Amino acid sequence: MKILPKQCPSCHNLLSVERLHCENCVTNIEGMYELPLLSRLDDEAQQFILSFVKNSGSLKKMAKELGMSYPTVRNMLNDIIIQIQELEQKQQEHE
Amino acid sequence: MNKWLINPFRYISGWPALFTGLAGIAVMSVISAFTKTHLDGVIDVHYASSGDFTMFISENLITWGSLMLMYGIFGLAIAGRTFRLIDLAGYTAFIRLPFLIAVIFPFIFDGSAVADFIIYNFLNMGKPVEISTMDVVWFIVMTLLTIVIVFWSLMWGYFAYKTLFNTKGLKAAALYFIIVLLSEVIVKAILYLIYKPGFIVNIPT
């Protein structure tokens, strides 16, 4: 499976979507779309969020599933919250 | 296994950490009463000193309490109320576990002859003692291993602190140093008030 690149390999700026394609009717849409906030998070953070939702938001269940301590999992969540806040701030500055 | 030895706090927390830590402190107190090893501070290990069981258990409990207090105060200042009390209590007890090895040393190495020799020759106290080369070798080995144990506990303390409060960088290290220092001062002050001067090293005369 291909990994969606999020950063420009040349200048490390966040990439945006210019073209969307429908495989069914071969329609192409061109424009300038920003990646959704969750897609802009790193792969590890995205994986964590998926697992978090599947575990009904229980950090205790997450800790058991990952084989890690509760504070470690809570710290991972806090780091993702910081990442999201930074992305939101960047987005606001951009707008 | 190696990861557990370096940073166990990535894998353990809550009641298991508290239970293991407290069980370790209890066992440590019993063994230290037999081997006359005083753990009277965050970074203190004193061998071949007298004292009864209540003294050994109180030293361990006061050190744990002092660490918990300092971690708690600094934790609230750094991280607010985002940490659990059970983790604070468990981790501060757990970081004492390496000393479990240190209290066993007197069963393996007999460093008392060299200690008595130093006390007699440098402090003019006690009785004259003759020591052999092997006595000196065992004494040095025991001292070096004890230093390793102290650093091991300090390293665990740092990882426990980082895990509890999710802090990173130089500022975190500096604050940890202050926590250790203040905890040490509190332990010494409380033990001083309880046991009066001369409690640290009860030199046989």
Tab-separated table of C-alpha atoms in Angstrom:
chain	number	residue	atom	x	y	z
A	1	MET	CA	0.000	0.000	0.000
A	2	LYS	CA	1.297	3.384	-0.984
A	3	ILE	CA	1.825	5.912	1.779
A	4	LEU	CA	0.235	9.305	1.250
A	5	PRO	CA	3.025	11.894	1.331
A	6	LYS	CA	2.215	14.873	3.528
A	7	GLN	CA	5.318	16.990	3.226
A	8	CYS	CA	7.103	18.368	0.194
A	9	PRO	CA	10.388	16.457	-0.164
A	10	SER	CA	12.044	19.621	-1.395
A	11	CYS	CA	11.001	22.338	1.092
A	12	HIS	CA	9.147	20.255	3.784
A	13	ASN	CA	6.031	22.389	3.414
A	14	LEU	CA	2.676	20.641	3.848
A	15	LEU	CA	1.331	19.336	0.551
A	16	SER	CA	-2.155	20.087	-0.728
A	17	VAL	CA	-4.433	18.146	-3.095
A	18	GLU	CA	-4.660	19.484	-6.638
A	19	ARG	CA	-6.424	16.645	-8.437
A	20	LEU	CA	-9.048	14.047	-7.496
A	21	HIS	CA	-10.013	11.116	-9.682
A	22	CYS	CA	-13.053	8.778	-9.785
A	23	GLU	CA	-12.026	5.270	-10.779
A	24	ASN	CA	-15.616	4.357	-11.639
A	25	CYS	CA	-16.530	7.027	-14.204
A	26	VAL	CA	-13.012	8.403	-14.791
A	27	THR	CA	-14.031	11.901	-13.762
A	28	ASN	CA	-11.176	14.188	-12.834
A	29	ILE	CA	-11.613	17.160	-10.546
A	30	GLU	CA	-8.948	19.791	-10.363
A	31	GLY	CA	-8.670	22.476	-7.751
A	32	MET	CA	-6.771	23.383	-4.612
A	33	TYR	CA	-7.770	21.355	-1.575
A	34	GLU	CA	-5.981	21.164	1.718
A	35	LEU	CA	-5.459	17.770	3.338
A	36	PRO	CA	-7.870	17.172	6.247
A	37	LEU	CA	-6.296	17.826	9.630
A	38	LEU	CA	-6.197	14.159	10.637
A	39	SER	CA	-4.441	13.233	7.381
A	40	ARG	CA	-1.728	15.721	8.173
A	41	LEU	CA	-0.765	13.938	11.380
A	42	ASP	CA	2.104	11.461	11.185
A	43	ASP	CA	1.261	7.802	10.524
A	44	GLU	CA	1.890	6.750	14.138
A	45	ALA	CA	-0.516	9.400	15.425
A	46	GLN	CA	-3.173	8.375	12.888
A	47	GLN	CA	-2.805	4.756	13.929
A	48	PHE	CA	-3.112	5.780	17.588
A	49	ILE	CA	-6.302	7.755	16.936
A	50	LEU	CA	-7.876	4.816	15.056
A	51	SER	CA	-7.029	2.478	17.919
A	52	PHE	CA	-8.261	5.035	20.464
A	53	VAL	CA	-11.659	5.294	18.767
A	54	LYS	CA	-11.930	1.495	18.404
A	55	ASN	CA	-11.261	1.192	22.145
A	56	SER	CA	-14.121	3.637	22.893
A	57	GLY	CA	-11.647	6.257	24.024
A	58	SER	CA	-10.392	4.152	26.912
A	59	LEU	CA	-6.718	4.768	27.652
A	60	LYS	CA	-6.712	1.765	29.979
A	61	LYS	CA	-7.818	-0.529	27.140
A	62	MET	CA	-5.291	1.136	24.835
A	63	ALA	CA	-2.506	0.552	27.349
A	64	LYS	CA	-3.463	-3.125	27.570
A	65	GLU	CA	-3.616	-3.468	23.801
A	66	LEU	CA	-0.265	-1.759	23.215
A	67	GLY	CA	1.431	-3.471	26.194
A	68	MET	CA	2.395	-0.090	27.611
A	69	SER	CA	1.750	1.708	30.884
A	70	TYR	CA	-1.208	4.053	31.298
A	71	PRO	CA	0.934	7.219	31.696
A	72	THR	CA	2.926	6.345	28.557
A	73	VAL	CA	-0.262	6.008	26.514
A	74	ARG	CA	-1.663	9.197	28.043
A	75	ASN	CA	1.576	10.992	27.078
A	76	MET	CA	1.216	9.717	23.505
A	77	LEU	CA	-2.279	11.187	23.427
A	78	ASN	CA	-1.032	14.491	24.879
A	79	ASP	CA	1.664	14.665	22.198
A	80	ILE	CA	-0.986	14.145	19.494
A	81	ILE	CA	-3.120	16.894	21.046
A	82	ILE	CA	-0.106	19.227	20.859
A	83	GLN	CA	0.476	18.189	17.219
A	84	ILE	CA	-3.181	18.955	16.383
A	85	GLN	CA	-3.031	22.325	18.152
A	86	GLU	CA	0.106	23.260	16.232
A	87	LEU	CA	-1.484	22.247	12.922
A	88	GLU	CA	-4.618	24.258	13.741
A	89	GLN	CA	-2.486	27.256	14.628
A	90	LYS	CA	-0.571	26.943	11.348
A	91	GLN	CA	-3.859	26.682	9.464
A	92	GLN	CA	-5.195	29.815	11.165
A	93	GLU	CA	-1.997	31.702	10.346
A	94	HIS	CA	-2.261	30.521	6.742
A	95	GLU	CA	-5.845	31.776	6.479
B	1	MET	CA	14.277	-7.339	29.373
B	2	ASN	CA	16.902	-4.628	28.749
B	3	LYS	CA	14.130	-2.096	28.196
B	4	TRP	CA	12.661	-3.028	31.563
B	5	LEU	CA	16.010	-2.479	33.266
B	6	ILE	CA	16.416	0.972	31.716
B	7	ASN	CA	12.864	2.319	31.702
B	8	PRO	CA	10.249	0.040	33.317
B	9	PHE	CA	7.761	2.918	33.510
B	10	ARG	CA	6.947	2.494	29.840
B	11	TYR	CA	5.345	-0.824	30.752
B	12	ILE	CA	4.215	-0.657	34.380
B	13	SER	CA	1.937	1.750	36.246
B	14	GLY	CA	-0.977	1.929	38.684
B	15	TRP	CA	-1.502	-0.744	41.333
B	16	PRO	CA	1.124	-3.207	39.983
B	17	ALA	CA	3.807	-0.496	40.253
B	18	LEU	CA	2.670	0.535	43.736
B	19	PHE	CA	2.385	-3.049	44.990
B	20	THR	CA	5.807	-4.029	43.574
B	21	GLY	CA	7.428	-0.867	44.931
B	22	LEU	CA	5.970	-1.248	48.426
B	23	ALA	CA	6.762	-4.968	48.546
B	24	GLY	CA	10.331	-4.081	47.556
B	25	ILE	CA	10.551	-1.441	50.282
B	26	ALA	CA	9.242	-3.933	52.882
B	27	VAL	CA	11.722	-6.643	51.848
B	28	MET	CA	14.500	-4.043	51.691
B	29	SER	CA	13.737	-2.897	55.243
B	30	VAL	CA	13.858	-6.457	56.601
B	31	ILE	CA	17.123	-7.313	54.808
B	32	SER	CA	18.738	-3.990	55.734
B	33	ALA	CA	17.917	-4.659	59.401
B	34	PHE	CA	19.981	-7.858	59.112
B	35	THR	CA	22.827	-6.366	57.069
B	36	LYS	CA	22.749	-3.034	58.982
B	37	THR	CA	22.463	-1.048	55.766
B	38	HIS	CA	20.928	2.408	56.088
B	39	LEU	CA	19.056	3.840	53.097
B	40	ASP	CA	18.652	7.198	54.802
B	41	GLY	CA	18.131	9.379	51.741
B	42	VAL	CA	17.380	9.409	48.039
B	43	ILE	CA	21.026	8.732	47.141
B	44	ASP	CA	22.276	7.290	50.439
B	45	VAL	CA	23.569	3.819	51.232
B	46	HIS	CA	25.469	3.444	54.520
B	47	TYR	CA	26.828	0.062	55.491
B	48	ALA	CA	27.767	-1.415	58.858
B	49	SER	CA	25.817	1.022	61.028
B	50	SER	CA	23.685	-0.007	63.959
B	51	GLY	CA	19.928	0.496	64.337
B	52	ASP	CA	16.730	-1.400	64.986
B	53	PHE	CA	14.070	-2.517	62.510
B	54	THR	CA	11.829	0.532	63.092
B	55	MET	CA	14.734	2.773	62.123
B	56	PHE	CA	15.315	0.909	58.844
B	57	ILE	CA	11.634	0.863	57.884
B	58	SER	CA	11.173	4.528	58.823
B	59	GLU	CA	14.198	5.548	56.710
B	60	ASN	CA	12.679	3.801	53.692
B	61	LEU	CA	9.181	5.168	54.261
B	62	ILE	CA	10.394	8.730	54.892
B	63	THR	CA	12.484	8.633	51.697
B	64	TRP	CA	9.481	7.345	49.724
B	65	GLY	CA	7.209	9.987	51.287
B	66	SER	CA	9.693	12.743	50.582
B	67	LEU	CA	10.058	11.700	46.940
B	68	MET	CA	6.280	11.498	46.578
B	69	LEU	CA	5.852	14.975	48.059
B	70	MET	CA	8.475	16.595	45.835
B	71	TYR	CA	7.353	14.789	42.680
B	72	GLY	CA	3.768	15.781	43.538
B	73	ILE	CA	4.533	19.470	44.094
B	74	PHE	CA	6.705	19.789	40.973
B	75	GLY	CA	4.273	17.638	38.985
B	76	LEU	CA	1.368	19.922	39.813
B	77	ALA	CA	3.484	22.920	38.825
B	78	ILE	CA	4.623	21.346	35.544
B	79	ALA	CA	1.750	19.193	34.383
B	80	GLY	CA	-1.248	20.385	36.392
B	81	ARG	CA	-3.606	17.619	37.453
B	82	THR	CA	-3.005	15.397	34.460
B	83	PHE	CA	-1.253	12.628	36.395
B	84	ARG	CA	-2.829	9.965	38.614
B	85	LEU	CA	-1.999	9.803	42.323
B	86	ILE	CA	-1.676	6.031	42.120
B	87	ASP	CA	1.090	6.433	39.513
B	88	LEU	CA	2.826	9.062	41.615
B	89	ALA	CA	2.796	6.759	44.666
B	90	GLY	CA	3.693	3.671	42.638
B	91	TYR	CA	6.526	5.177	40.641
B	92	THR	CA	8.195	6.848	43.620
B	93	ALA	CA	8.132	3.503	45.459
B	94	PHE	CA	9.271	1.567	42.385
B	95	ILE	CA	12.378	3.719	41.811
B	96	ARG	CA	13.713	2.498	45.179
B	97	LEU	CA	13.880	-1.124	43.967
B	98	PRO	CA	17.546	-1.082	42.794
B	99	PHE	CA	18.536	-0.580	46.447
B	100	LEU	CA	17.206	-4.076	47.074
B	101	ILE	CA	20.492	-5.273	45.560
B	102	ALA	CA	22.580	-2.854	47.631
B	103	VAL	CA	21.197	-4.117	50.963
B	104	ILE	CA	22.235	-7.666	50.014
B	105	PHE	CA	25.884	-6.670	49.379
B	106	PRO	CA	27.011	-7.091	53.026
B	107	PHE	CA	25.973	-10.771	52.762
B	108	ILE	CA	28.380	-11.143	49.818
B	109	PHE	CA	31.161	-8.634	50.498
B	110	ASP	CA	32.473	-7.880	53.938
B	111	GLY	CA	33.606	-4.261	53.838
B	112	SER	CA	33.353	-3.691	57.585
B	113	ALA	CA	37.079	-4.262	58.252
B	114	VAL	CA	38.112	-1.499	55.836
B	115	ALA	CA	35.381	0.788	57.167
B	116	ASP	CA	36.636	0.242	60.731
B	117	PHE	CA	40.216	0.767	59.516
B	118	ILE	CA	39.299	4.115	57.916
B	119	ILE	CA	37.347	5.214	60.983
B	120	TYR	CA	40.219	4.347	63.321
B	121	ASN	CA	42.983	5.894	61.201
B	122	PHE	CA	41.230	9.001	59.934
B	123	LEU	CA	38.712	9.787	62.659
B	124	ASN	CA	40.658	8.338	65.605
B	125	MET	CA	37.607	6.367	66.690
B	126	GLY	CA	37.023	2.677	67.352
B	127	LYS	CA	39.717	0.032	67.693
B	128	PRO	CA	42.836	-0.672	65.608
B	129	VAL	CA	42.064	-3.101	62.797
B	130	GLU	CA	44.367	-5.013	60.475
B	131	ILE	CA	43.219	-5.374	56.906
B	132	SER	CA	44.316	-7.606	54.036
B	133	THR	CA	44.578	-6.805	50.327
B	134	MET	CA	41.424	-8.856	49.719
B	135	ASP	CA	39.551	-6.736	52.274
B	136	VAL	CA	40.498	-3.626	50.279
B	137	VAL	CA	39.547	-5.275	46.965
B	138	TRP	CA	36.105	-6.327	48.287
B	139	PHE	CA	35.604	-2.863	49.761
B	140	ILE	CA	36.362	-1.191	46.412
B	141	VAL	CA	34.135	-3.637	44.506
B	142	MET	CA	31.282	-3.056	46.960
B	143	THR	CA	31.716	0.733	46.766
B	144	LEU	CA	31.710	0.735	42.959
B	145	LEU	CA	28.665	-1.529	42.754
B	146	THR	CA	26.857	0.674	45.278
B	147	ILE	CA	27.580	3.743	43.127
B	148	VAL	CA	26.135	1.894	40.122
B	149	ILE	CA	23.002	1.087	42.145
B	150	VAL	CA	22.587	4.741	43.171
B	151	PHE	CA	22.915	5.894	39.544
B	152	TRP	CA	20.504	3.179	38.436
B	153	SER	CA	17.889	4.404	40.907
B	154	LEU	CA	18.487	8.013	39.816
B	155	MET	CA	18.038	6.994	36.175
B	156	TRP	CA	14.767	5.231	37.022
B	157	GLY	CA	13.728	8.305	38.968
B	158	TYR	CA	14.318	10.473	35.906
B	159	PHE	CA	12.328	8.164	33.614
B	160	ALA	CA	9.530	7.937	36.184
B	161	TYR	CA	9.458	11.739	36.346
B	162	LYS	CA	9.425	12.066	32.543
B	163	THR	CA	6.663	9.460	32.190
B	164	LEU	CA	4.528	10.930	34.959
B	165	PHE	CA	4.634	14.518	33.774
B	166	ASN	CA	5.434	14.113	30.057
B	167	THR	CA	8.365	16.519	30.228
B	168	LYS	CA	11.377	16.594	27.941
B	169	GLY	CA	14.657	18.403	27.420
B	170	LEU	CA	17.175	20.226	29.536
B	171	LYS	CA	14.545	21.994	31.647
B	172	ALA	CA	13.140	18.605	32.672
B	173	ALA	CA	16.603	17.380	33.700
B	174	ALA	CA	17.266	20.543	35.709
B	175	LEU	CA	13.934	20.259	37.531
B	176	TYR	CA	14.601	16.589	38.271
B	177	PHE	CA	17.939	17.540	39.837
B	178	ILE	CA	16.097	20.032	42.084
B	179	ILE	CA	13.504	17.371	43.043
B	180	VAL	CA	16.275	14.938	44.082
B	181	LEU	CA	18.101	17.636	46.012
B	182	LEU	CA	15.018	18.844	47.891
B	183	SER	CA	13.859	15.280	48.620
B	184	GLU	CA	17.278	14.500	50.063
B	185	VAL	CA	17.176	17.616	52.270
B	186	ILE	CA	13.677	16.737	53.542
B	187	VAL	CA	14.677	13.153	54.391
B	188	LYS	CA	17.767	14.311	56.266
B	189	ALA	CA	15.812	16.980	58.149
B	190	ILE	CA	13.048	14.554	59.227
B	191	LEU	CA	15.527	11.838	60.260
B	192	TYR	CA	17.562	14.428	62.132
B	193	LEU	CA	14.468	15.510	64.065
B	194	ILE	CA	13.551	11.899	64.849
B	195	TYR	CA	16.946	10.425	65.679
B	196	LYS	CA	18.981	13.496	66.684
B	197	PRO	CA	22.673	14.081	65.745
B	198	GLY	CA	24.826	11.060	65.068
B	199	PHE	CA	22.086	8.955	63.558
B	200	ILE	CA	23.610	8.701	60.088
B	201	VAL	CA	26.736	6.799	61.021
B	202	ASN	CA	26.562	5.194	64.424
B	203	ILE	CA	30.265	4.615	64.822
B	204	PRO	CA	31.181	1.879	67.267
B	205	THR	CA	33.488	3.223	69.983
